Amino acid sequence: QVQLVESGGGLAQPGGSLRLSCAASGSIFSSDAMVGWYRQPPGKGRELVARIYCNSDGSPLYADSVKGRFTISRDNAKNTVYLQMNSLNSEDTAVYYCWGTRYGISYWGKGTLVTVSS
């Protein structure tokens, strides 16, 4: 059983930064799996933000809206995936969900709210 727990959300000013963390249990980092982040803005559907393979040197995938501003990374020793968010703007306001997939099964965290406002 894989469990994903997000942390690091909160209020940021436009132009500011936040770093999200997602601690994973259930050895997802030891398998041929992917982890990443989705977000759901108010009144909108859930969308991919970024994803990365757990055990590959392949390039991460980013949504066009966050390229150059957000960076996804992982620490396999800590079973943790991060999302560094810079140059935040109001359109980044959303609930951010940690996501992982292993053997065709997707797992989700409960989400953490990020609000960008002055």
mmCIF file of C-alpha atoms in Angstrom:
data_model
loop_
_atom_site.group_PDB
_atom_site.id
_atom_site.type_symbol
_atom_site.label_atom_id
_atom_site.label_comp_id
_atom_site.label_asym_id
_atom_site.label_seq_id
_atom_site.Cartn_x
_atom_site.Cartn_y
_atom_site.Cartn_z
ATOM 1 C CA GLN A 1 0.000 0.000 0.000
ATOM 2 C CA VAL A 2 1.404 3.372 -1.046
ATOM 3 C CA GLN A 3 0.668 6.482 0.986
ATOM 4 C CA LEU A 4 1.573 10.001 -0.080
ATOM 5 C CA VAL A 5 1.605 12.940 2.341
ATOM 6 C CA GLU A 6 2.113 16.496 1.120
ATOM 7 C CA SER A 7 3.457 19.453 3.065
ATOM 8 C CA GLY A 8 4.663 22.978 2.370
ATOM 9 C CA GLY A 9 1.583 24.690 1.024
ATOM 10 C CA GLY A 10 0.412 28.076 2.207
ATOM 11 C CA LEU A 11 0.213 31.709 1.228
ATOM 12 C CA ALA A 12 2.760 33.301 -1.076
ATOM 13 C CA GLN A 13 2.980 36.738 -2.609
ATOM 14 C CA PRO A 14 3.114 37.194 -6.386
ATOM 15 C CA GLY A 15 6.687 36.677 -7.483
ATOM 16 C CA GLY A 16 7.437 34.640 -4.397
ATOM 17 C CA SER A 17 8.452 31.020 -3.883
ATOM 18 C CA LEU A 18 7.251 27.926 -2.089
ATOM 19 C CA ARG A 19 8.564 24.393 -1.890
ATOM 20 C CA LEU A 20 6.217 21.456 -1.620
ATOM 21 C CA SER A 21 7.293 18.098 -0.257
ATOM 22 C CA CYS A 22 5.666 14.711 -0.567
ATOM 23 C CA ALA A 23 6.718 11.852 1.654
ATOM 24 C CA ALA A 24 5.930 8.445 0.238
ATOM 25 C CA SER A 25 5.582 5.158 2.012
ATOM 26 C CA GLY A 26 5.150 1.742 0.522
ATOM 27 C CA SER A 27 8.469 1.518 -1.356
ATOM 28 C CA ILE A 28 7.241 3.285 -4.479
ATOM 29 C CA PHE A 29 10.693 4.734 -4.920
ATOM 30 C CA SER A 30 12.229 1.301 -5.205
ATOM 31 C CA SER A 31 10.184 0.313 -8.206
ATOM 32 C CA ASP A 32 9.775 1.287 -11.844
ATOM 33 C CA ALA A 33 7.343 4.058 -11.066
ATOM 34 C CA MET A 34 6.668 7.725 -11.563
ATOM 35 C CA VAL A 35 5.869 10.404 -9.035
ATOM 36 C CA GLY A 36 4.776 13.946 -9.541
ATOM 37 C CA TRP A 37 2.412 16.759 -8.832
ATOM 38 C CA TYR A 38 -1.037 17.696 -10.076
ATOM 39 C CA ARG A 39 -3.059 20.737 -9.148
ATOM 40 C CA GLN A 40 -6.691 21.794 -9.157
ATOM 41 C CA PRO A 41 -7.392 25.528 -9.378
ATOM 42 C CA PRO A 42 -10.660 26.819 -7.900
ATOM 43 C CA GLY A 43 -13.576 25.836 -10.114
ATOM 44 C CA LYS A 44 -11.397 23.928 -12.556
ATOM 45 C CA GLY A 45 -10.302 20.386 -13.197
ATOM 46 C CA ARG A 46 -7.162 18.662 -12.023
ATOM 47 C CA GLU A 47 -4.108 19.165 -14.227
ATOM 48 C CA LEU A 48 -0.592 17.773 -14.404
ATOM 49 C CA VAL A 49 2.110 20.081 -13.106
ATOM 50 C CA ALA A 50 5.225 17.918 -13.304
ATOM 51 C CA ARG A 51 6.273 14.299 -13.092
ATOM 52 C CA ILE A 52 9.511 12.359 -12.843
ATOM 53 C CA TYR A 53 10.577 8.730 -12.961
ATOM 54 C CA CYS A 54 11.648 7.262 -9.643
ATOM 55 C CA ASN A 55 14.601 5.289 -10.959
ATOM 56 C CA SER A 56 15.616 6.837 -14.227
ATOM 57 C CA ASP A 57 17.751 9.699 -15.395
ATOM 58 C CA GLY A 58 15.112 10.690 -17.916
ATOM 59 C CA SER A 59 14.069 14.319 -18.076
ATOM 60 C CA PRO A 60 11.084 15.390 -16.008
ATOM 61 C CA LEU A 61 7.898 16.453 -17.739
ATOM 62 C CA TYR A 62 6.410 19.872 -16.998
ATOM 63 C CA ALA A 63 3.209 21.597 -17.926
ATOM 64 C CA ASP A 64 3.863 24.504 -20.284
ATOM 65 C CA SER A 65 2.420 26.918 -17.743
ATOM 66 C CA VAL A 66 5.146 26.129 -15.187
ATOM 67 C CA LYS A 67 8.207 25.520 -17.381
ATOM 68 C CA GLY A 68 11.136 27.624 -16.258
ATOM 69 C CA ARG A 69 9.474 28.444 -12.935
ATOM 70 C CA PHE A 70 8.885 25.103 -11.212
ATOM 71 C CA THR A 71 11.387 22.317 -10.592
ATOM 72 C CA ILE A 72 10.543 18.777 -9.578
ATOM 73 C CA SER A 73 13.118 16.664 -7.811
ATOM 74 C CA ARG A 74 13.272 13.508 -5.732
ATOM 75 C CA ASP A 75 15.361 12.071 -2.949
ATOM 76 C CA ASN A 76 15.059 8.304 -3.167
ATOM 77 C CA ALA A 77 16.889 7.810 0.128
ATOM 78 C CA LYS A 78 14.191 9.860 1.850
ATOM 79 C CA ASN A 79 11.315 8.579 -0.321
ATOM 80 C CA THR A 80 10.405 12.186 -0.971
ATOM 81 C CA VAL A 81 9.528 14.204 -4.041
ATOM 82 C CA TYR A 82 9.724 17.968 -4.085
ATOM 83 C CA LEU A 83 8.263 20.786 -6.122
ATOM 84 C CA GLN A 84 10.163 24.055 -5.994
ATOM 85 C CA MET A 85 7.872 26.827 -7.193
ATOM 86 C CA ASN A 86 9.348 30.203 -8.110
ATOM 87 C CA SER A 87 7.913 33.352 -9.671
ATOM 88 C CA LEU A 88 4.480 32.438 -8.421
ATOM 89 C CA ASN A 89 1.442 34.217 -9.800
ATOM 90 C CA SER A 90 -2.260 34.183 -9.051
ATOM 91 C CA GLU A 91 -2.892 31.483 -11.648
ATOM 92 C CA ASP A 92 -0.805 29.093 -9.564
ATOM 93 C CA THR A 93 -3.406 29.224 -6.795
ATOM 94 C CA ALA A 94 -4.687 25.678 -6.432
ATOM 95 C CA VAL A 95 -4.773 22.571 -4.337
ATOM 96 C CA TYR A 96 -1.611 20.638 -5.178
ATOM 97 C CA TYR A 97 -1.749 16.863 -5.092
ATOM 98 C CA CYS A 98 1.145 14.476 -4.887
ATOM 99 C CA TRP A 99 0.748 11.586 -7.298
ATOM 100 C CA GLY A 100 2.494 8.329 -7.914
ATOM 101 C CA THR A 101 1.923 5.404 -10.208
ATOM 102 C CA ARG A 102 3.293 1.889 -9.915
ATOM 103 C CA TYR A 103 2.312 -1.198 -11.899
ATOM 104 C CA GLY A 104 -0.538 0.702 -13.507
ATOM 105 C CA ILE A 105 -2.083 1.834 -10.235
ATOM 106 C CA SER A 106 -2.261 5.523 -9.338
ATOM 107 C CA TYR A 107 -1.972 6.851 -5.809
ATOM 108 C CA TRP A 108 -2.878 10.303 -4.554
ATOM 109 C CA GLY A 109 -2.150 12.439 -1.558
ATOM 110 C CA LYS A 110 -4.887 14.452 0.118
ATOM 111 C CA GLY A 111 -3.595 17.736 -1.280
ATOM 112 C CA THR A 112 -2.114 20.950 0.044
ATOM 113 C CA LEU A 113 -3.474 24.408 -0.712
ATOM 114 C CA VAL A 114 -1.274 27.021 -2.330
ATOM 115 C CA THR A 115 -2.642 30.552 -2.437
ATOM 116 C CA VAL A 116 -0.825 33.299 -4.300
ATOM 117 C CA SER A 117 -2.080 36.700 -3.269
ATOM 118 C CA SER A 118 -0.824 40.075 -2.146
#
